[in-house]
Amino acid sequence: MEFSVKSGSPEKQRISCVAAGVFESRKLSHSAQILDEASGGYIANLIRRGECEGKLGQTLLLHNVPNTLCDRVLLIGCGREKNFNAKAFHKTNEMVARFLDERGATEVFSCLTELTVKNKETAWKVSHAVQATEDALYHFDQLKSKKESSRRPLRRVVFSVPSRRELPEGEQAVRNGMAIASGITLAKDLANLPGNICTPTYLAEQAKALNKTYREFKVKILEETDMEKLGMGALLSVARGSRQPAKLIAMEHKGGDKNQKPIVLVGKGVTFDSGGISLKPGAAMDEMKFDMCGAASVFGVLSACAELQLPINVVGLVPATENLPDGLATKPGDIVTSMSGTTIEILNTDAEGRLILCDALSYAAKYDPDTVIDIATLTGACIVALGNHPAGLLGNHSPLVNDLLSAGKTANDRCWELPLWDDYQEQLDSNFADIANIGGKEAGTITAACFLSRFTKKYRWAHLDIAGVAWNSGKAKGATGRPVPLLMQYIFDRMEDMGAK
Ligand code: BES
Ligand code: MN
Ligand code: ZN
């Protein structure tokens, strides 16, 4: 898709479509008013007759509106003006993209970016409008033998900005939005691929491919023999049941000063989680191909940072393996030694995410990180606690936790803090090893984070449990690309703090 920004009057756009908002009930937005005045009250007249109430997501397509230079005007319902928030903004942009893509308008001048969204400036609106458009038009048909593409797809979207003065920031916002959108698309694509294609080796190859595309990018793949040398007994214990070799993928975007400590992102990369010997029940087990969504988000963020050549150092670490039952698989009761030396009694082989993450988190210390954030589809309990709206957030450094909460709000990709109190730590006590890998049925998301906290004492660390937000089930089954928007916002905010922007 081609995106751009322009400042100009809507009735003067020589383009196949102009999109403008209508609020509930029947209140024209500023741009719709301008179109109406040019047309001599044509639009207001239709609205008065009840053609468009302005309900959120409602559409009305008009052809040959008098005294306009465009072929069509698309009126788009925006709901109540005082409720027009980030979510409604996203939805209306999605509606415009989907509606026009199906109806033969190949280009649009969208005035939605001129609407007031509380506390959001033009750059935010443009970047998010780009992301919403790409989100709406995303489909995963790589593995369909017949592709269902639109006959005359939408190809060019021009976002209206209020003045010429705002063009430079608008153009930068288009670039940011496009890079974030590609990161989201990459995350979705990797996650939507089935487990027989997206194996640990496949993920390693994707990292090498990024390395070819971007200078300033470095990739190192650790093989099982390397993990043995490093003493990564926890990570290796999960891979024992699989015939696919595990990989520890290390990607580095080196955009910042050599002495600047990196932000390290660690993404859970279980390319299929059957539960292992503690086998999962069969219903919806296919969705456990999404158990590498944390890894996918790390790929998405690293590629967006590289695409934008951000002046910051970011490392992505992805421990990748399958979790399968087999004669050699780890059994409940087995005890393994992690890279840190801590011994772990594996009471449930389905609590495998924390086992691969703990060794990756120990390895992260080698980068002398400024901050470490891990992203993982870690616990079903997180869905019970928070549902599908926010990711779970826990951490050992409250400014970092607050930064992530705030980035999530800004990016409309929210997370919510759960308490990482010492009170919960004793649930991990083991009779036979230093710790057990499960903490009983209470507070499962917190005890999983408690487990990780034993391996993250050397640095500032936060954990995002994305079990509830990384993919949709049911008819709209598919990866969401979350939390790429949140992490990108966090990185932008950090760059601002460091004066690197
Ligand atoms: N990948 C799952 C968590 C999960 C389950 C995410 C369902 C999204 C939907 C993880 O590896 C797992 O199996 N966790 C167990 C932990 C338990 C054994 C302590 C769980 O949540 O049941
Ligand atoms: Mn599991
Ligand atoms: Zn898992």
Short mmCIF file of N, CA, C and O in Angstrom, two decimals, residues 206-328:
data_model
loop_
_atom_site.label_atom_id
_atom_site.label_comp_id
_atom_site.label_asym_id
_atom_site.label_seq_id
_atom_site.Cartn_x
_atom_site.Cartn_y
_atom_site.Cartn_z
N GLN A 206 14.55 -17.30 9.26
CA GLN A 206 13.94 -15.96 9.12
C GLN A 206 14.86 -14.89 9.70
O GLN A 206 14.98 -13.78 9.17
N ALA A 207 15.52 -15.24 10.82
CA ALA A 207 16.46 -14.28 11.42
C ALA A 207 17.61 -14.01 10.47
O ALA A 207 18.03 -12.87 10.28
N LYS A 208 18.09 -15.07 9.82
CA LYS A 208 19.19 -14.88 8.86
C LYS A 208 18.73 -14.03 7.68
O LYS A 208 19.50 -13.24 7.13
N ALA A 209 17.47 -14.19 7.30
CA ALA A 209 16.94 -13.39 6.19
C ALA A 209 16.92 -11.90 6.57
O ALA A 209 17.25 -11.04 5.75
N LEU A 210 16.54 -11.59 7.81
CA LEU A 210 16.55 -10.19 8.25
C LEU A 210 17.96 -9.63 8.20
O LEU A 210 18.19 -8.48 7.85
N ASN A 211 18.91 -10.49 8.56
CA ASN A 211 20.31 -10.12 8.56
C ASN A 211 20.78 -9.71 7.16
O ASN A 211 21.59 -8.81 6.99
N LYS A 212 20.22 -10.39 6.14
CA LYS A 212 20.57 -10.05 4.75
C LYS A 212 19.95 -8.73 4.34
O LYS A 212 20.54 -7.95 3.60
N THR A 213 18.70 -8.48 4.81
CA THR A 213 17.99 -7.27 4.39
C THR A 213 18.59 -6.01 5.00
O THR A 213 18.63 -4.97 4.35
N TYR A 214 19.02 -6.09 6.25
CA TYR A 214 19.43 -4.87 6.95
C TYR A 214 20.90 -4.88 7.34
O TYR A 214 21.37 -5.84 7.96
N ARG A 215 21.59 -3.81 6.99
CA ARG A 215 22.92 -3.61 7.56
C ARG A 215 22.70 -3.23 9.01
O ARG A 215 21.57 -2.98 9.43
N GLU A 216 23.70 -3.15 9.81
CA GLU A 216 23.54 -2.81 11.24
C GLU A 216 22.75 -3.89 11.97
O GLU A 216 22.24 -3.66 13.05
N PHE A 217 22.60 -5.04 11.36
CA PHE A 217 21.84 -6.12 11.99
C PHE A 217 22.79 -7.30 12.14
O PHE A 217 23.57 -7.59 11.23
N LYS A 218 22.74 -7.94 13.29
CA LYS A 218 23.64 -9.08 13.50
C LYS A 218 22.82 -10.26 13.98
O LYS A 218 21.92 -10.08 14.80
N VAL A 219 23.11 -11.44 13.48
CA VAL A 219 22.37 -12.62 13.91
C VAL A 219 23.34 -13.72 14.31
O VAL A 219 24.34 -13.96 13.64
N LYS A 220 23.02 -14.36 15.43
CA LYS A 220 23.82 -15.51 15.85
C LYS A 220 22.83 -16.61 16.24
O LYS A 220 21.88 -16.36 16.96
N ILE A 221 23.06 -17.81 15.72
CA ILE A 221 22.18 -18.93 16.08
C ILE A 221 22.96 -19.89 16.97
O ILE A 221 24.00 -20.42 16.54
N LEU A 222 22.47 -20.12 18.17
CA LEU A 222 23.10 -21.12 19.04
C LEU A 222 22.42 -22.46 18.83
O LEU A 222 21.19 -22.56 18.89
N GLU A 223 23.24 -23.47 18.57
CA GLU A 223 22.73 -24.83 18.35
C GLU A 223 22.68 -25.57 19.69
O GLU A 223 23.23 -25.10 20.69
N GLU A 224 22.10 -26.76 19.67
CA GLU A 224 21.99 -27.52 20.92
C GLU A 224 23.36 -27.80 21.55
O GLU A 224 23.50 -27.77 22.78
N THR A 225 24.38 -28.01 20.70
CA THR A 225 25.72 -28.25 21.25
C THR A 225 26.23 -27.01 22.00
O THR A 225 26.86 -27.13 23.06
N ASP A 226 25.91 -25.83 21.45
CA ASP A 226 26.30 -24.59 22.14
C ASP A 226 25.57 -24.47 23.47
O ASP A 226 26.14 -24.03 24.48
N MET A 227 24.28 -24.86 23.45
CA MET A 227 23.49 -24.75 24.68
C MET A 227 24.05 -25.69 25.75
O MET A 227 24.08 -25.36 26.93
N GLU A 228 24.50 -26.86 25.30
CA GLU A 228 25.09 -27.81 26.25
C GLU A 228 26.32 -27.20 26.90
O GLU A 228 26.48 -27.25 28.12
N LYS A 229 27.16 -26.57 26.07
CA LYS A 229 28.38 -25.95 26.60
C LYS A 229 28.05 -24.87 27.61
O LYS A 229 28.76 -24.66 28.59
N LEU A 230 26.95 -24.15 27.37
CA LEU A 230 26.56 -23.07 28.27
C LEU A 230 25.79 -23.59 29.49
O LEU A 230 25.45 -22.83 30.39
N GLY A 231 25.49 -24.88 29.49
CA GLY A 231 24.78 -25.46 30.62
C GLY A 231 23.29 -25.16 30.66
O GLY A 231 22.68 -25.09 31.74
N MET A 232 22.71 -24.99 29.48
CA MET A 232 21.28 -24.63 29.44
C MET A 232 20.39 -25.87 29.56
O MET A 232 19.63 -26.24 28.66
N GLY A 233 20.47 -26.51 30.74
CA GLY A 233 19.75 -27.76 30.95
C GLY A 233 18.23 -27.60 30.94
O GLY A 233 17.51 -28.55 30.64
N ALA A 234 17.74 -26.43 31.26
CA ALA A 234 16.28 -26.22 31.30
C ALA A 234 15.72 -26.13 29.88
O ALA A 234 14.76 -26.83 29.53
N LEU A 235 16.34 -25.29 29.06
CA LEU A 235 15.92 -25.17 27.66
C LEU A 235 16.03 -26.53 26.95
O LEU A 235 15.10 -26.99 26.28
N LEU A 236 17.16 -27.21 27.16
CA LEU A 236 17.36 -28.50 26.48
C LEU A 236 16.36 -29.56 26.95
O LEU A 236 15.97 -30.43 26.18
N SER A 237 15.91 -29.45 28.19
CA SER A 237 14.98 -30.47 28.71
C SER A 237 13.64 -30.42 27.97
O SER A 237 12.97 -31.44 27.85
N VAL A 238 13.27 -29.25 27.48
CA VAL A 238 12.01 -29.13 26.72
C VAL A 238 12.19 -29.73 25.33
O VAL A 238 11.30 -30.39 24.80
N ALA A 239 13.38 -29.52 24.76
CA ALA A 239 13.63 -29.98 23.39
C ALA A 239 13.81 -31.50 23.29
O ALA A 239 13.74 -32.06 22.19
N ARG A 240 14.00 -32.15 24.41
CA ARG A 240 14.31 -33.59 24.37
C ARG A 240 13.23 -34.44 23.71
O ARG A 240 13.52 -35.47 23.11
N GLY A 241 11.97 -34.01 23.82
CA GLY A 241 10.89 -34.79 23.24
C GLY A 241 10.65 -34.51 21.77
O GLY A 241 9.76 -35.11 21.16
N SER A 242 11.43 -33.63 21.17
CA SER A 242 11.20 -33.21 19.79
C SER A 242 12.30 -33.69 18.85
O SER A 242 13.46 -33.77 19.26
N ARG A 243 11.93 -33.99 17.63
CA ARG A 243 12.95 -34.36 16.63
C ARG A 243 13.48 -33.14 15.91
O ARG A 243 14.40 -33.23 15.11
N GLN A 244 12.86 -32.01 16.15
CA GLN A 244 13.37 -30.76 15.57
C GLN A 244 14.41 -30.19 16.52
O GLN A 244 14.12 -30.01 17.70
N PRO A 245 15.59 -29.87 16.02
CA PRO A 245 16.60 -29.30 16.92
C PRO A 245 16.18 -27.93 17.44
O PRO A 245 15.62 -27.13 16.70
N ALA A 246 16.42 -27.70 18.74
CA ALA A 246 16.14 -26.39 19.32
C ALA A 246 17.17 -25.38 18.84
O ALA A 246 18.29 -25.75 18.47
N LYS A 247 16.78 -24.11 18.83
CA LYS A 247 17.70 -23.03 18.45
C LYS A 247 17.56 -21.91 19.46
O LYS A 247 16.45 -21.65 19.94
N LEU A 248 18.66 -21.25 19.75
CA LEU A 248 18.56 -19.99 20.49
C LEU A 248 19.00 -18.90 19.52
O LEU A 248 20.17 -18.85 19.13
N ILE A 249 18.04 -18.10 19.11
CA ILE A 249 18.28 -17.10 18.07
C ILE A 249 18.60 -15.77 18.73
O ILE A 249 17.82 -15.29 19.56
N ALA A 250 19.73 -15.18 18.37
CA ALA A 250 20.10 -13.87 18.92
C ALA A 250 20.21 -12.88 17.77
O ALA A 250 20.99 -13.08 16.84
N MET A 251 19.38 -11.84 17.83
CA MET A 251 19.39 -10.81 16.79
C MET A 251 19.78 -9.49 17.43
O MET A 251 19.32 -9.17 18.52
N GLU A 252 20.61 -8.71 16.76
CA GLU A 252 21.00 -7.42 17.31
C GLU A 252 20.78 -6.32 16.30
O GLU A 252 21.27 -6.40 15.17
N HIS A 253 20.02 -5.30 16.71
CA HIS A 253 19.94 -4.07 15.91
C HIS A 253 20.85 -3.06 16.59
O HIS A 253 20.59 -2.64 17.71
N LYS A 254 21.92 -2.71 15.88
CA LYS A 254 22.90 -1.81 16.49
C LYS A 254 22.80 -0.44 15.87
O LYS A 254 23.61 -0.07 15.03
N GLY A 255 21.79 0.31 16.31
CA GLY A 255 21.61 1.66 15.75
C GLY A 255 22.20 2.72 16.65
O GLY A 255 22.40 3.86 16.22
N GLY A 256 22.45 2.38 17.90
CA GLY A 256 22.90 3.38 18.87
C GLY A 256 24.40 3.42 19.03
O GLY A 256 25.14 2.70 18.36
N ASP A 257 24.82 4.26 19.93
CA ASP A 257 26.21 4.40 20.29
C ASP A 257 26.74 3.06 20.81
O ASP A 257 26.01 2.30 21.43
N LYS A 258 28.04 2.80 20.55
CA LYS A 258 28.63 1.52 20.99
C LYS A 258 28.51 1.30 22.49
O LYS A 258 28.33 0.18 22.95
N ASN A 259 28.59 2.41 23.25
CA ASN A 259 28.57 2.28 24.70
C ASN A 259 27.17 2.26 25.30
O ASN A 259 27.01 2.13 26.51
N GLN A 260 26.19 2.46 24.44
CA GLN A 260 24.82 2.49 24.95
C GLN A 260 24.34 1.06 25.23
O GLN A 260 24.37 0.20 24.35
N LYS A 261 23.91 0.84 26.46
CA LYS A 261 23.43 -0.51 26.82
C LYS A 261 22.14 -0.83 26.08
O LYS A 261 21.29 0.04 25.91
N PRO A 262 21.99 -2.07 25.65
CA PRO A 262 20.82 -2.40 24.83
C PRO A 262 19.55 -2.70 25.65
O PRO A 262 19.62 -3.09 26.82
N ILE A 263 18.43 -2.54 24.99
CA ILE A 263 17.17 -3.10 25.48
C ILE A 263 17.13 -4.52 24.93
O ILE A 263 17.29 -4.71 23.72
N VAL A 264 16.96 -5.50 25.80
CA VAL A 264 16.92 -6.89 25.34
C VAL A 264 15.49 -7.42 25.42
O VAL A 264 14.85 -7.32 26.48
N LEU A 265 14.99 -7.92 24.30
CA LEU A 265 13.66 -8.51 24.26
C LEU A 265 13.81 -10.02 24.12
O LEU A 265 14.53 -10.50 23.25
N VAL A 266 13.13 -10.77 24.99
CA VAL A 266 13.23 -12.23 24.95
C VAL A 266 11.84 -12.79 24.64
O VAL A 266 10.89 -12.53 25.38
N GLY A 267 11.72 -13.52 23.53
CA GLY A 267 10.40 -13.99 23.12
C GLY A 267 10.27 -15.50 23.17
O GLY A 267 11.08 -16.22 22.58
N LYS A 268 9.24 -15.99 23.85
CA LYS A 268 9.00 -17.43 23.92
C LYS A 268 8.70 -17.97 22.53
O LYS A 268 7.77 -17.53 21.86
N GLY A 269 9.51 -18.96 22.11
CA GLY A 269 9.37 -19.50 20.76
C GLY A 269 9.05 -20.99 20.77
O GLY A 269 9.79 -21.78 20.18
N VAL A 270 7.97 -21.39 21.44
CA VAL A 270 7.56 -22.80 21.37
C VAL A 270 6.70 -22.95 20.11
O VAL A 270 5.57 -22.45 20.05
N THR A 271 7.27 -23.58 19.10
CA THR A 271 6.59 -23.60 17.79
C THR A 271 5.40 -24.56 17.77
O THR A 271 4.55 -24.46 16.90
N PHE A 272 5.37 -25.47 18.72
CA PHE A 272 4.12 -26.20 19.02
C PHE A 272 4.20 -26.74 20.43
O PHE A 272 5.19 -27.38 20.80
N ASP A 273 3.15 -26.48 21.21
CA ASP A 273 3.11 -26.93 22.59
C ASP A 273 2.01 -27.97 22.79
O ASP A 273 0.84 -27.63 22.95
N SER A 274 2.43 -29.23 22.78
CA SER A 274 1.45 -30.31 23.03
C SER A 274 1.28 -30.54 24.53
O SER A 274 0.40 -31.28 24.95
N GLY A 275 2.15 -29.91 25.33
CA GLY A 275 2.17 -30.18 26.76
C GLY A 275 3.28 -31.16 27.12
O GLY A 275 3.67 -31.27 28.27
N GLY A 276 3.77 -31.91 26.12
CA GLY A 276 4.79 -32.93 26.42
C GLY A 276 4.14 -34.13 27.09
O GLY A 276 2.98 -34.45 26.81
N ILE A 277 4.85 -34.78 27.99
CA ILE A 277 4.28 -35.96 28.68
C ILE A 277 3.04 -35.56 29.49
O ILE A 277 2.07 -36.32 29.56
N SER A 278 3.02 -34.35 30.03
CA SER A 278 1.79 -33.83 30.66
C SER A 278 0.89 -33.32 29.54
O SER A 278 0.58 -32.12 29.45
N LEU A 279 0.47 -34.26 28.70
CA LEU A 279 -0.21 -33.91 27.44
C LEU A 279 -1.47 -33.06 27.66
O LEU A 279 -2.25 -33.31 28.58
N LYS A 280 -1.65 -32.10 26.78
CA LYS A 280 -2.84 -31.24 26.85
C LYS A 280 -4.07 -32.01 26.36
O LYS A 280 -3.93 -32.92 25.54
N PRO A 281 -5.26 -31.60 26.76
CA PRO A 281 -6.47 -32.17 26.15
C PRO A 281 -6.55 -31.78 24.68
O PRO A 281 -5.92 -30.79 24.27
N GLY A 282 -7.31 -32.53 23.89
CA GLY A 282 -7.31 -32.34 22.45
C GLY A 282 -7.98 -31.07 21.94
O GLY A 282 -7.57 -30.52 20.92
N ALA A 283 -9.01 -30.60 22.64
CA ALA A 283 -9.80 -29.48 22.10
C ALA A 283 -8.93 -28.25 21.85
O ALA A 283 -8.18 -27.83 22.74
N ALA A 284 -9.01 -27.75 20.63
CA ALA A 284 -8.28 -26.52 20.24
C ALA A 284 -6.77 -26.64 20.39
O ALA A 284 -6.08 -25.63 20.51
N MET A 285 -6.25 -27.86 20.39
CA MET A 285 -4.81 -27.99 20.56
C MET A 285 -4.05 -27.37 19.38
O MET A 285 -2.91 -26.93 19.53
N ASP A 286 -4.71 -27.31 18.22
CA ASP A 286 -4.07 -26.66 17.06
C ASP A 286 -3.59 -25.24 17.39
O ASP A 286 -2.60 -24.77 16.83
N GLU A 287 -4.31 -24.58 18.31
CA GLU A 287 -3.94 -23.20 18.63
C GLU A 287 -2.59 -23.10 19.32
O GLU A 287 -2.04 -22.01 19.46
N MET A 288 -2.06 -24.22 19.74
CA MET A 288 -0.73 -24.19 20.38
C MET A 288 0.40 -24.01 19.37
O MET A 288 1.56 -23.94 19.73
N LYS A 289 0.03 -23.89 18.07
CA LYS A 289 1.05 -23.41 17.12
C LYS A 289 1.35 -21.92 17.38
O LYS A 289 2.37 -21.41 16.94
N PHE A 290 0.41 -21.25 18.08
CA PHE A 290 0.61 -19.83 18.41
C PHE A 290 1.50 -19.64 19.63
O PHE A 290 1.64 -18.52 20.12
N ASP A 291 2.07 -20.72 20.14
CA ASP A 291 2.86 -20.59 21.37
C ASP A 291 4.24 -19.97 21.11
O ASP A 291 5.09 -19.94 21.99
N MET A 292 4.40 -19.48 19.89
CA MET A 292 5.64 -18.74 19.57
C MET A 292 5.31 -17.28 19.25
O MET A 292 6.07 -16.59 18.58
N CYS A 293 4.15 -16.80 19.71
CA CYS A 293 3.77 -15.42 19.41
C CYS A 293 4.70 -14.41 20.09
O CYS A 293 4.91 -13.31 19.57
N GLY A 294 5.25 -14.77 21.24
CA GLY A 294 6.23 -13.88 21.88
C GLY A 294 7.44 -13.71 20.97
O GLY A 294 7.89 -12.60 20.70
N ALA A 295 7.92 -14.85 20.45
CA ALA A 295 9.05 -14.82 19.51
C ALA A 295 8.69 -14.00 18.27
O ALA A 295 9.47 -13.16 17.81
N ALA A 296 7.47 -14.21 17.76
CA ALA A 296 7.04 -13.50 16.56
C ALA A 296 7.05 -11.99 16.80
O ALA A 296 7.46 -11.22 15.92
N SER A 297 6.63 -11.57 18.00
CA SER A 297 6.61 -10.12 18.28
C SER A 297 8.04 -9.58 18.35
O SER A 297 8.30 -8.44 17.95
N VAL A 298 8.97 -10.38 18.83
CA VAL A 298 10.38 -9.94 18.86
C VAL A 298 10.91 -9.77 17.43
O VAL A 298 11.57 -8.77 17.12
N PHE A 299 10.58 -10.70 16.56
CA PHE A 299 10.96 -10.54 15.14
C PHE A 299 10.35 -9.25 14.57
O PHE A 299 11.01 -8.49 13.86
N GLY A 300 9.08 -9.02 14.88
CA GLY A 300 8.39 -7.84 14.36
C GLY A 300 9.05 -6.55 14.81
O GLY A 300 9.29 -5.64 14.02
N VAL A 301 9.38 -6.50 16.10
CA VAL A 301 9.98 -5.28 16.65
C VAL A 301 11.38 -5.07 16.08
O VAL A 301 11.74 -3.95 15.65
N LEU A 302 12.17 -6.13 16.05
CA LEU A 302 13.55 -5.99 15.53
C LEU A 302 13.54 -5.54 14.07
O LEU A 302 14.33 -4.69 13.66
N SER A 303 12.61 -6.08 13.28
CA SER A 303 12.58 -5.69 11.87
C SER A 303 12.12 -4.24 11.73
O SER A 303 12.63 -3.50 10.90
N ALA A 304 11.18 -3.80 12.57
CA ALA A 304 10.73 -2.40 12.49
C ALA A 304 11.85 -1.45 12.91
O ALA A 304 12.05 -0.41 12.29
N CYS A 305 12.60 -1.81 13.95
CA CYS A 305 13.73 -0.97 14.38
C CYS A 305 14.76 -0.85 13.28
O CYS A 305 15.32 0.22 13.03
N ALA A 306 15.02 -1.98 12.60
CA ALA A 306 16.02 -1.98 11.53
C ALA A 306 15.50 -1.16 10.34
O ALA A 306 16.24 -0.36 9.76
N GLU A 307 14.24 -1.35 10.00
CA GLU A 307 13.63 -0.63 8.87
C GLU A 307 13.74 0.89 9.08
O GLU A 307 14.04 1.64 8.16
N LEU A 308 13.50 1.33 10.32
CA LEU A 308 13.52 2.77 10.62
C LEU A 308 14.92 3.26 10.98
O LEU A 308 15.11 4.44 11.25
N GLN A 309 15.87 2.33 11.01
CA GLN A 309 17.25 2.66 11.41
C GLN A 309 17.27 3.46 12.70
O GLN A 309 17.92 4.50 12.81
N LEU A 310 16.51 3.00 13.68
CA LEU A 310 16.40 3.74 14.94
C LEU A 310 17.76 3.83 15.62
O LEU A 310 18.49 2.84 15.69
N PRO A 311 18.08 5.01 16.14
CA PRO A 311 19.38 5.20 16.80
C PRO A 311 19.39 4.64 18.21
O PRO A 311 19.53 5.37 19.20
N ILE A 312 19.23 3.35 18.32
CA ILE A 312 19.16 2.71 19.63
C ILE A 312 19.63 1.26 19.47
O ILE A 312 19.58 0.72 18.36
N ASN A 313 20.12 0.66 20.54
CA ASN A 313 20.56 -0.74 20.48
C ASN A 313 19.46 -1.64 21.06
O ASN A 313 19.06 -1.46 22.19
N VAL A 314 19.01 -2.56 20.24
CA VAL A 314 17.98 -3.50 20.69
C VAL A 314 18.43 -4.92 20.35
O VAL A 314 18.87 -5.18 19.22
N VAL A 315 18.33 -5.80 21.33
CA VAL A 315 18.69 -7.21 21.10
C VAL A 315 17.42 -8.04 21.20
O VAL A 315 16.57 -7.79 22.05
N GLY A 316 17.26 -8.99 20.29
CA GLY A 316 16.13 -9.93 20.37
C GLY A 316 16.66 -11.34 20.61
O GLY A 316 17.53 -11.80 19.88
N LEU A 317 16.17 -11.98 21.65
CA LEU A 317 16.59 -13.35 21.94
C LEU A 317 15.37 -14.26 21.84
O LEU A 317 14.35 -13.99 22.47
N VAL A 318 15.50 -15.32 21.07
CA VAL A 318 14.37 -16.23 20.90
C VAL A 318 14.81 -17.67 21.17
O VAL A 318 15.48 -18.28 20.34
N PRO A 319 14.44 -18.22 22.33
CA PRO A 319 14.64 -19.64 22.52
C PRO A 319 13.51 -20.36 21.79
O PRO A 319 12.34 -20.10 22.05
N ALA A 320 13.87 -21.23 20.83
CA ALA A 320 12.85 -21.85 19.98
C ALA A 320 12.94 -23.37 20.08
O ALA A 320 14.01 -23.96 19.94
N THR A 321 11.81 -23.99 20.34
CA THR A 321 11.74 -25.45 20.42
C THR A 321 10.29 -25.90 20.29
O THR A 321 9.38 -25.09 20.43
N GLU A 322 10.11 -27.20 20.04
CA GLU A 322 8.78 -27.79 20.17
C GLU A 322 8.67 -28.40 21.56
O GLU A 322 9.69 -28.72 22.18
N ASN A 323 7.44 -28.62 22.02
CA ASN A 323 7.23 -29.37 23.26
C ASN A 323 6.36 -30.57 22.94
O ASN A 323 5.15 -30.45 22.78
N LEU A 324 7.01 -31.75 22.80
CA LEU A 324 6.29 -32.95 22.36
C LEU A 324 6.60 -34.14 23.29
O LEU A 324 7.66 -34.18 23.92
N PRO A 325 5.71 -35.11 23.34
CA PRO A 325 5.99 -36.32 24.11
C PRO A 325 6.77 -37.32 23.25
O PRO A 325 6.58 -37.36 22.03
N ASP A 326 7.62 -38.09 23.87
CA ASP A 326 8.48 -39.02 23.13
C ASP A 326 9.17 -39.90 24.17
O ASP A 326 9.15 -39.57 25.37
N GLY A 327 9.78 -40.95 23.73
CA GLY A 327 10.49 -41.84 24.66
C GLY A 327 11.62 -41.14 25.40
O GLY A 327 11.95 -41.49 26.54
N LEU A 328 12.19 -40.13 24.75
CA LEU A 328 13.29 -39.42 25.40
C LEU A 328 12.82 -38.16 26.13
O LEU A 328 13.60 -37.45 26.73
#
